[in-house]
Amino acid sequence: MPTWEGIEDASTMLPRIWLSRLKETDIWKPLRKVDCKALNESRGEDVLIEGGRATAHPKEGTITWNFVTRPTVKLIPATWFMQTPNPKSKNKEFILEPLEEADSLQVELLYQNAVRASSSLGEGLDSILKEEVILESDPAQKVCVVRNGGSLAMKKLPKNRILFGIGEVQITLQRGYGQYTIEGEDDENALGDLTHVMFVIHGIGEAMWNKEEVATLSMRDEMDQLRMTVNKRKVMAWREECKKCERQKQPLPPLPNKVEFIPIMWFDKVRSPTHSLMSSLTSVTLRTVPALRSIANDVIFDVLMYLTPEFCEAILQCVTSEINDLYEKFQQVHPSFKARGGKFSLVGHSLGSVIAWDVLSIYKDITEKNAPKGSADDPICIDTPPSPPRAPSLETLDKTGIDNNPLAGFQGADESKHGTWGPTLPKKMSQTIPFEPDLTIFLGSPIGLFLTLRGAHSVFDEMRAIAEAERASLIPCDNEEADKIAWSPGGQSAPPPVFDLSPIICSPFSLPTKACFNVFHPSDPVAYRIEPLLLPEHVPNNDIPPPMFLSPDGKSLRLHVKARQVGDQLFRQIGSISNLFEATAQNAAAAAAQADAEAARRMAQMEAEKKNDSVPSSPLRPNFGGCIRDREVAFRLGGRSSRVDFQIQPGVIDNEYLSAVTAHSSYFINEDIIDFIICETRAGSKDSVE
């Protein structure tokens, strides 16, 4: 029996391979094997592919995307392929181009006849070599069986051959696609159930990153890469754990869970080319240095837009609507997700973190209106103090006047310092996201800068002062009759209660999320801290606790990071000791005089407060008189994590200025952050990175 050339799949029942491509000039690429099997069994019905992220429509021959906005992709099945030379390859490699399905059926029939004819009981190949199939897709071409020495091949030839076939191009046909692998398919198939969804809001410059001529990955592509990386690391860790259990003869661990990353795209909705703002921006832009002006228009302009109330509202409405729509679509694709305890989370990068903060602020503002104040366990409910009103827009002030400023009615408001933690909008938003995030992550976030501009520090400090006042109101006053009652262990009287009189350090402000993390690279020029704004105003910078190092899954800090920490502590201690001796030796008299003056000022202030006890002081927020150095801090904003600010551990050789170039754009490929996401989204995980 002769051998065949180009027969990759010799099975009797040849399965169809489904391929897709976006443009006519693109190469056809096969779908995942599991998706091809599902389409072959669907009998023409629509099939969810790519883990539910896309839907294949075999009758229409298209693929549409469920959670991202992408062009519709063309879809075809194939069993026979043409081995077309690849002009870009120097190793004489070829490209597989699918043969039309109607032509494939005729070619398959000719091939089966040739196999039977060449078998032991066959009639021989002489008659088969004379047969030919005219292609329906290209009537000028035909397919026939060609003998080349001791082997046979299916060849595509011109229908009208020239003399002796001189100079004609013969294309070998291939049966079956052959062995292939799709990146990430095996890892995703090895995982367990999908239990967590993360909506990721992009930051500035997405209009530029989505241009074809720009090599930087768009948010959509970054999420695809992040998903594959997370899946790969999960599978690798699980297999190592399985080997460990086998050696110890223990039961195998359960399959790790899947995590879905869905990008929230807002730039294309707000930056529509037909919008009058964009046309005006194009008209006023100079034509010189176009590359630099493109950076200004496509990157920096996003921040300027968000600082205007009208476009801030448009962006927030766009993001909120997008999350609501994708939330509904996701549950249509995965109807049992919530019933199985699935969780939703928010991630914001760069300006996207400010948008995520403002979305949660609106959620907090709407949900707190009808929320009961206090409970049996927490009658004070300092976590939900009266929300300050939003700062008015210029249009509102023009209509109401300065005397009718809505901020003037806020209890304890200091109009010279009062601000807000939320966005300034022309009108209040009524729509909000449909869930409370299980996890909120800010990456490379300028939230600290925006909150400073909004004057949020004074608002957070007022909340701390309110919490102290409410706590003090629960402490009973001295009772002379009660003092006469002697308490004894054998008596029936209860021991006197112990009250915490230490000052409250951290503001009780929180957002509606079970955990909140502000993660940044120490060299990221766009990133800012949040924790100092939750501490009392006028706290010395040296007393502010440094940010925590990100150490996912309880892993210890790297050795060089520990060494750097020890060095910094020694430097601070030596510096403080030397400063102490210097102040003692040279400025003892001045320091003593200053201390006496400060003591006299405080005594005078206390006497004045006693005389005017019946008149409330103008600001409810007094100067913080406590000390926070070396005291443990716990921020309510962090949720299940007592801290909010986390910095990525630097490398062994890490130049701050060189790292600053790539720090802001490398969060989604950082190994510590990927491990952190895996740890925090693990099925049944309740532990923080601490």
CSV table of N, CA, C and O in Angstrom, one decimal, residues 427-510:
chain,number,residue,atom,x,y,z
A,427,LYS,N,-25.2,67.3,38.9
A,427,LYS,CA,-26.3,66.8,39.6
A,427,LYS,C,-26.0,65.4,40.2
A,427,LYS,O,-25.1,64.7,39.7
A,428,LYS,N,-26.8,65.0,41.2
A,428,LYS,CA,-26.5,63.7,41.8
A,428,LYS,C,-26.9,62.6,40.9
A,428,LYS,O,-27.9,62.6,40.2
A,429,MET,N,-26.1,61.5,40.9
A,429,MET,CA,-26.4,60.3,40.1
A,429,MET,C,-27.3,59.4,40.9
A,429,MET,O,-27.2,59.2,42.1
A,430,SER,N,-28.3,58.9,40.2
A,430,SER,CA,-29.2,57.9,40.8
A,430,SER,C,-28.8,56.5,40.6
A,430,SER,O,-29.3,55.6,41.3
A,431,GLN,N,-28.0,56.2,39.5
A,431,GLN,CA,-27.6,54.8,39.2
A,431,GLN,C,-26.3,54.5,39.9
A,431,GLN,O,-25.4,55.4,40.0
A,432,THR,N,-26.2,53.3,40.4
A,432,THR,CA,-24.9,52.9,41.0
A,432,THR,C,-24.7,51.4,40.6
A,432,THR,O,-25.5,50.8,39.9
A,433,ILE,N,-23.6,50.9,41.0
A,433,ILE,CA,-23.2,49.5,40.7
A,433,ILE,C,-24.1,48.5,41.4
A,433,ILE,O,-24.6,48.8,42.5
A,434,PRO,N,-24.3,47.3,40.9
A,434,PRO,CA,-25.3,46.4,41.5
A,434,PRO,C,-24.8,45.5,42.6
A,434,PRO,O,-25.4,44.5,42.9
A,435,PHE,N,-23.6,45.7,43.1
A,435,PHE,CA,-23.0,44.8,44.1
A,435,PHE,C,-22.0,45.6,44.9
A,435,PHE,O,-21.5,46.7,44.6
A,436,GLU,N,-21.8,45.1,46.1
A,436,GLU,CA,-20.7,45.6,47.0
A,436,GLU,C,-19.5,44.7,46.7
A,436,GLU,O,-19.5,43.5,46.9
A,437,PRO,N,-18.4,45.4,46.3
A,437,PRO,CA,-17.2,44.6,45.9
A,437,PRO,C,-16.6,43.8,47.1
A,437,PRO,O,-16.6,44.3,48.2
A,438,ASP,N,-16.2,42.6,46.8
A,438,ASP,CA,-15.5,41.8,47.8
A,438,ASP,C,-14.1,42.3,48.0
A,438,ASP,O,-13.5,42.1,49.1
A,439,LEU,N,-13.6,42.9,47.0
A,439,LEU,CA,-12.2,43.3,47.0
A,439,LEU,C,-12.1,44.5,46.0
A,439,LEU,O,-12.6,44.5,44.9
A,440,THR,N,-11.4,45.5,46.5
A,440,THR,CA,-11.1,46.7,45.7
A,440,THR,C,-9.7,47.0,45.7
A,440,THR,O,-9.1,47.1,46.8
A,441,ILE,N,-9.1,47.1,44.6
A,441,ILE,CA,-7.6,47.3,44.4
A,441,ILE,C,-7.4,48.5,43.6
A,441,ILE,O,-7.9,48.6,42.5
A,442,PHE,N,-6.6,49.4,44.1
A,442,PHE,CA,-6.1,50.6,43.4
A,442,PHE,C,-4.6,50.4,43.0
A,442,PHE,O,-3.8,50.2,43.9
A,443,LEU,N,-4.3,50.5,41.8
A,443,LEU,CA,-3.0,50.2,41.3
A,443,LEU,C,-2.4,51.5,40.7
A,443,LEU,O,-3.0,52.1,39.8
A,444,GLY,N,-1.2,52.0,41.2
A,444,GLY,CA,-0.6,53.2,40.7
A,444,GLY,C,-1.6,54.3,40.8
A,444,GLY,O,-1.7,55.1,39.8
A,445,SER,N,-2.2,54.5,41.9
A,445,SER,CA,-3.3,55.4,42.0
A,445,SER,C,-3.0,56.8,42.5
A,445,SER,O,-2.2,57.0,43.4
A,446,PRO,N,-3.5,57.9,41.8
A,446,PRO,CA,-3.4,59.2,42.3
A,446,PRO,C,-4.6,59.7,43.1
A,446,PRO,O,-4.8,60.9,43.2
A,447,ILE,N,-5.2,58.7,43.8
A,447,ILE,CA,-6.4,59.1,44.7
A,447,ILE,C,-6.0,60.1,45.7
A,447,ILE,O,-6.7,61.0,46.0
A,448,GLY,N,-4.8,59.8,46.4
A,448,GLY,CA,-4.3,60.8,47.4
A,448,GLY,C,-4.2,62.2,46.9
A,448,GLY,O,-4.6,63.1,47.6
A,449,LEU,N,-3.8,62.4,45.7
A,449,LEU,CA,-3.7,63.7,45.1
A,449,LEU,C,-5.1,64.3,44.9
A,449,LEU,O,-5.4,65.5,45.2
A,450,PHE,N,-6.0,63.5,44.3
A,450,PHE,CA,-7.4,64.0,44.1
A,450,PHE,C,-8.1,64.3,45.4
A,450,PHE,O,-8.8,65.3,45.5
A,451,LEU,N,-7.9,63.5,46.4
A,451,LEU,CA,-8.6,63.8,47.7
A,451,LEU,C,-8.0,65.0,48.4
A,451,LEU,O,-8.7,65.8,49.0
A,452,THR,N,-6.7,65.2,48.2
A,452,THR,CA,-6.1,66.5,48.7
A,452,THR,C,-6.7,67.7,48.0
A,452,THR,O,-7.0,68.7,48.7
A,453,LEU,N,-6.9,67.6,46.7
A,453,LEU,CA,-7.5,68.7,46.0
A,453,LEU,C,-8.9,69.0,46.4
A,453,LEU,O,-9.4,70.1,46.4
A,454,ARG,N,-9.6,67.9,46.8
A,454,ARG,CA,-11.0,68.0,47.2
A,454,ARG,C,-11.2,68.4,48.7
A,454,ARG,O,-12.3,68.7,49.1
A,455,GLY,N,-10.1,68.6,49.4
A,455,GLY,CA,-10.1,68.9,50.8
A,455,GLY,C,-10.7,67.8,51.7
A,455,GLY,O,-11.3,68.1,52.7
A,456,ALA,N,-10.4,66.6,51.3
A,456,ALA,CA,-11.0,65.5,52.0
A,456,ALA,C,-10.4,65.2,53.4
A,456,ALA,O,-11.0,64.6,54.3
A,457,HIS,N,-9.1,65.7,53.6
A,457,HIS,CA,-8.4,65.4,54.8
A,457,HIS,C,-9.2,66.0,56.0
A,457,HIS,O,-9.4,65.4,57.1
A,458,SER,N,-9.7,67.2,55.9
A,458,SER,CA,-10.5,67.9,56.9
A,458,SER,C,-11.8,67.1,57.2
A,458,SER,O,-12.2,67.0,58.4
A,459,VAL,N,-12.4,66.6,56.2
A,459,VAL,CA,-13.6,65.8,56.3
A,459,VAL,C,-13.4,64.5,57.1
A,459,VAL,O,-14.1,64.2,58.0
A,460,PHE,N,-12.3,63.8,56.7
A,460,PHE,CA,-12.0,62.6,57.5
A,460,PHE,C,-11.6,62.9,58.9
A,460,PHE,O,-12.0,62.1,59.8
A,461,ASP,N,-11.0,64.0,59.2
A,461,ASP,CA,-10.6,64.4,60.5
A,461,ASP,C,-11.8,64.7,61.3
A,461,ASP,O,-11.9,64.5,62.5
A,462,GLU,N,-12.8,65.4,60.7
A,462,GLU,CA,-14.1,65.6,61.4
A,462,GLU,C,-14.8,64.4,61.8
A,462,GLU,O,-15.4,64.3,62.9
A,463,MET,N,-14.7,63.4,60.9
A,463,MET,CA,-15.3,62.1,61.3
A,463,MET,C,-14.6,61.5,62.5
A,463,MET,O,-15.3,60.9,63.4
A,464,ARG,N,-13.3,61.6,62.5
A,464,ARG,CA,-12.6,61.1,63.7
A,464,ARG,C,-13.0,61.8,65.0
A,464,ARG,O,-13.2,61.2,66.0
A,465,ALA,N,-13.2,63.2,64.9
A,465,ALA,CA,-13.6,63.9,66.0
A,465,ALA,C,-15.0,63.6,66.5
A,465,ALA,O,-15.3,63.5,67.6
A,466,ILE,N,-15.9,63.3,65.5
A,466,ILE,CA,-17.3,62.9,65.8
A,466,ILE,C,-17.3,61.6,66.5
A,466,ILE,O,-18.0,61.4,67.5
A,467,ALA,N,-16.4,60.7,66.0
A,467,ALA,CA,-16.3,59.4,66.7
A,467,ALA,C,-15.9,59.5,68.1
A,467,ALA,O,-16.4,58.8,69.0
A,468,GLU,N,-14.9,60.4,68.4
A,468,GLU,CA,-14.4,60.6,69.7
A,468,GLU,C,-15.5,61.2,70.6
A,468,GLU,O,-15.7,60.8,71.8
A,469,ALA,N,-16.3,62.1,70.0
A,469,ALA,CA,-17.3,62.8,70.8
A,469,ALA,C,-18.4,61.8,71.1
A,469,ALA,O,-19.0,61.7,72.3
A,470,GLU,N,-18.8,60.9,70.2
A,470,GLU,CA,-19.8,59.9,70.4
A,470,GLU,C,-19.4,58.9,71.4
A,470,GLU,O,-20.2,58.4,72.2
A,471,ARG,N,-18.1,58.5,71.3
A,471,ARG,CA,-17.6,57.6,72.3
A,471,ARG,C,-17.6,58.2,73.7
A,471,ARG,O,-17.9,57.5,74.7
A,472,ALA,N,-17.2,59.5,73.8
A,472,ALA,CA,-17.2,60.1,75.1
A,472,ALA,C,-18.6,60.3,75.7
A,472,ALA,O,-18.8,60.3,76.9
A,473,SER,N,-19.6,60.4,74.8
A,473,SER,CA,-21.0,60.6,75.4
A,473,SER,C,-21.5,59.3,76.1
A,473,SER,O,-22.4,59.4,76.8
A,474,LEU,N,-20.8,58.1,75.8
A,474,LEU,CA,-21.3,56.9,76.4
A,474,LEU,C,-20.6,56.7,77.8
A,474,LEU,O,-21.0,55.8,78.5
A,475,ILE,N,-19.6,57.5,78.1
A,475,ILE,CA,-18.9,57.3,79.4
A,475,ILE,C,-19.7,58.0,80.5
A,475,ILE,O,-19.9,59.2,80.4
A,476,PRO,N,-20.1,57.3,81.5
A,476,PRO,CA,-21.0,57.9,82.6
A,476,PRO,C,-20.2,59.0,83.4
A,476,PRO,O,-19.0,58.9,83.5
A,477,CYS,N,-20.9,60.0,83.8
A,477,CYS,CA,-20.3,61.0,84.7
A,477,CYS,C,-20.1,60.5,86.1
A,477,CYS,O,-20.7,59.4,86.5
A,478,ASP,N,-19.4,61.2,86.9
A,478,ASP,CA,-19.1,60.8,88.3
A,478,ASP,C,-20.5,60.8,89.1
A,478,ASP,O,-21.3,61.7,88.9
A,479,ASN,N,-20.6,59.8,89.8
A,479,ASN,CA,-21.9,59.6,90.6
A,479,ASN,C,-21.5,59.4,92.1
A,479,ASN,O,-20.8,58.4,92.4
A,480,GLU,N,-21.8,60.4,92.9
A,480,GLU,CA,-21.4,60.3,94.3
A,480,GLU,C,-22.0,59.1,95.0
A,480,GLU,O,-21.3,58.5,95.9
A,481,GLU,N,-23.3,58.8,94.7
A,481,GLU,CA,-23.9,57.7,95.4
A,481,GLU,C,-23.2,56.4,95.0
A,481,GLU,O,-23.0,55.5,95.8
A,482,ALA,N,-22.8,56.3,93.7
A,482,ALA,CA,-22.2,55.1,93.2
A,482,ALA,C,-20.8,54.9,93.8
A,482,ALA,O,-20.4,53.8,94.0
A,483,ASP,N,-20.2,56.1,94.1
A,483,ASP,CA,-18.8,56.0,94.7
A,483,ASP,C,-18.9,55.4,96.1
A,483,ASP,O,-17.9,54.8,96.6
A,484,LYS,N,-20.1,55.5,96.8
A,484,LYS,CA,-20.2,55.0,98.2
A,484,LYS,C,-20.3,53.5,98.2
A,484,LYS,O,-20.1,52.9,99.2
A,485,ILE,N,-20.7,52.9,97.1
A,485,ILE,CA,-20.9,51.5,97.0
A,485,ILE,C,-19.6,50.8,96.8
A,485,ILE,O,-18.9,51.0,95.8
A,486,ALA,N,-19.2,50.0,97.8
A,486,ALA,CA,-17.9,49.4,97.7
A,486,ALA,C,-18.0,48.0,97.0
A,486,ALA,O,-19.0,47.3,97.3
A,487,TRP,N,-17.2,47.8,96.1
A,487,TRP,CA,-17.3,46.6,95.3
A,487,TRP,C,-16.4,45.6,95.9
A,487,TRP,O,-15.3,45.8,96.3
A,488,SER,N,-16.9,44.4,96.0
A,488,SER,CA,-16.1,43.2,96.5
A,488,SER,C,-16.4,42.0,95.6
A,488,SER,O,-17.5,41.9,95.1
A,489,PRO,N,-15.4,41.1,95.5
A,489,PRO,CA,-15.6,40.0,94.6
A,489,PRO,C,-16.8,39.1,95.0
A,489,PRO,O,-17.4,38.5,94.2
A,490,GLY,N,-17.1,39.0,96.3
A,490,GLY,CA,-18.2,38.1,96.7
A,490,GLY,C,-19.5,38.8,96.7
A,490,GLY,O,-20.5,38.2,96.8
A,491,GLY,N,-19.5,40.1,96.5
A,491,GLY,CA,-20.8,40.8,96.5
A,491,GLY,C,-21.5,40.7,95.1
A,491,GLY,O,-21.0,40.1,94.2
A,492,GLN,N,-22.7,41.3,95.1
A,492,GLN,CA,-23.5,41.3,93.9
A,492,GLN,C,-23.3,42.4,92.9
A,492,GLN,O,-23.7,42.5,91.8
A,493,SER,N,-22.5,43.4,93.4
A,493,SER,CA,-22.3,44.6,92.6
A,493,SER,C,-21.3,44.2,91.5
A,493,SER,O,-20.3,43.4,91.8
A,494,ALA,N,-21.4,44.8,90.3
A,494,ALA,CA,-20.5,44.5,89.2
A,494,ALA,C,-19.3,45.4,89.3
A,494,ALA,O,-19.3,46.5,89.9
A,495,PRO,N,-18.1,44.9,88.7
A,495,PRO,CA,-16.9,45.7,88.7
A,495,PRO,C,-17.1,47.0,87.9
A,495,PRO,O,-17.9,47.0,86.9
A,496,PRO,N,-16.5,48.0,88.2
A,496,PRO,CA,-16.6,49.3,87.4
A,496,PRO,C,-16.1,49.0,85.9
A,496,PRO,O,-15.1,48.3,85.7
A,497,PRO,N,-16.9,49.6,85.0
A,497,PRO,CA,-16.4,49.4,83.6
A,497,PRO,C,-15.1,50.1,83.3
A,497,PRO,O,-14.8,51.1,83.9
A,498,VAL,N,-14.4,49.5,82.3
A,498,VAL,CA,-13.2,50.1,81.9
A,498,VAL,C,-13.4,50.8,80.5
A,498,VAL,O,-13.8,50.1,79.6
A,499,PHE,N,-13.1,52.1,80.4
A,499,PHE,CA,-13.3,52.8,79.2
A,499,PHE,C,-12.0,53.2,78.5
A,499,PHE,O,-11.0,53.5,79.2
A,500,ASP,N,-12.0,53.1,77.2
A,500,ASP,CA,-10.8,53.4,76.5
A,500,ASP,C,-10.8,54.9,76.3
A,500,ASP,O,-11.6,55.5,75.6
A,501,LEU,N,-9.8,55.6,76.9
A,501,LEU,CA,-9.7,57.1,76.9
A,501,LEU,C,-8.6,57.5,75.9
A,501,LEU,O,-8.4,58.7,75.8
A,502,SER,N,-8.0,56.6,75.3
A,502,SER,CA,-6.9,57.0,74.3
A,502,SER,C,-7.5,57.6,73.1
A,502,SER,O,-8.6,57.2,72.7
A,503,PRO,N,-6.9,58.6,72.5
A,503,PRO,CA,-7.5,59.3,71.3
A,503,PRO,C,-7.6,58.3,70.2
A,503,PRO,O,-6.8,57.4,70.0
A,504,ILE,N,-8.7,58.5,69.4
A,504,ILE,CA,-8.9,57.7,68.2
A,504,ILE,C,-7.9,58.3,67.1
A,504,ILE,O,-7.8,59.5,66.8
A,505,ILE,N,-7.1,57.4,66.6
A,505,ILE,CA,-6.0,57.8,65.7
A,505,ILE,C,-6.5,57.9,64.2
A,505,ILE,O,-6.3,58.8,63.5
A,506,CYS,N,-7.2,56.8,63.8
A,506,CYS,CA,-7.6,56.7,62.4
A,506,CYS,C,-9.1,57.1,62.2
A,506,CYS,O,-9.9,56.8,63.0
A,507,SER,N,-9.3,57.8,61.1
A,507,SER,CA,-10.7,58.2,60.7
A,507,SER,C,-11.5,57.0,60.5
A,507,SER,O,-11.0,56.0,59.9
A,508,PRO,N,-12.8,57.0,61.0
A,508,PRO,CA,-13.6,55.8,60.8
A,508,PRO,C,-14.2,55.7,59.4
A,508,PRO,O,-15.0,54.9,59.1
A,509,PHE,N,-13.8,56.6,58.4
A,509,PHE,CA,-14.3,56.6,57.1
A,509,PHE,C,-14.0,55.2,56.4
A,509,PHE,O,-12.9,54.6,56.6
A,510,SER,N,-15.0,54.7,55.7
A,510,SER,CA,-14.8,53.5,54.9
A,510,SER,C,-15.6,53.6,53.7
A,510,SER,O,-16.5,54.4,53.5
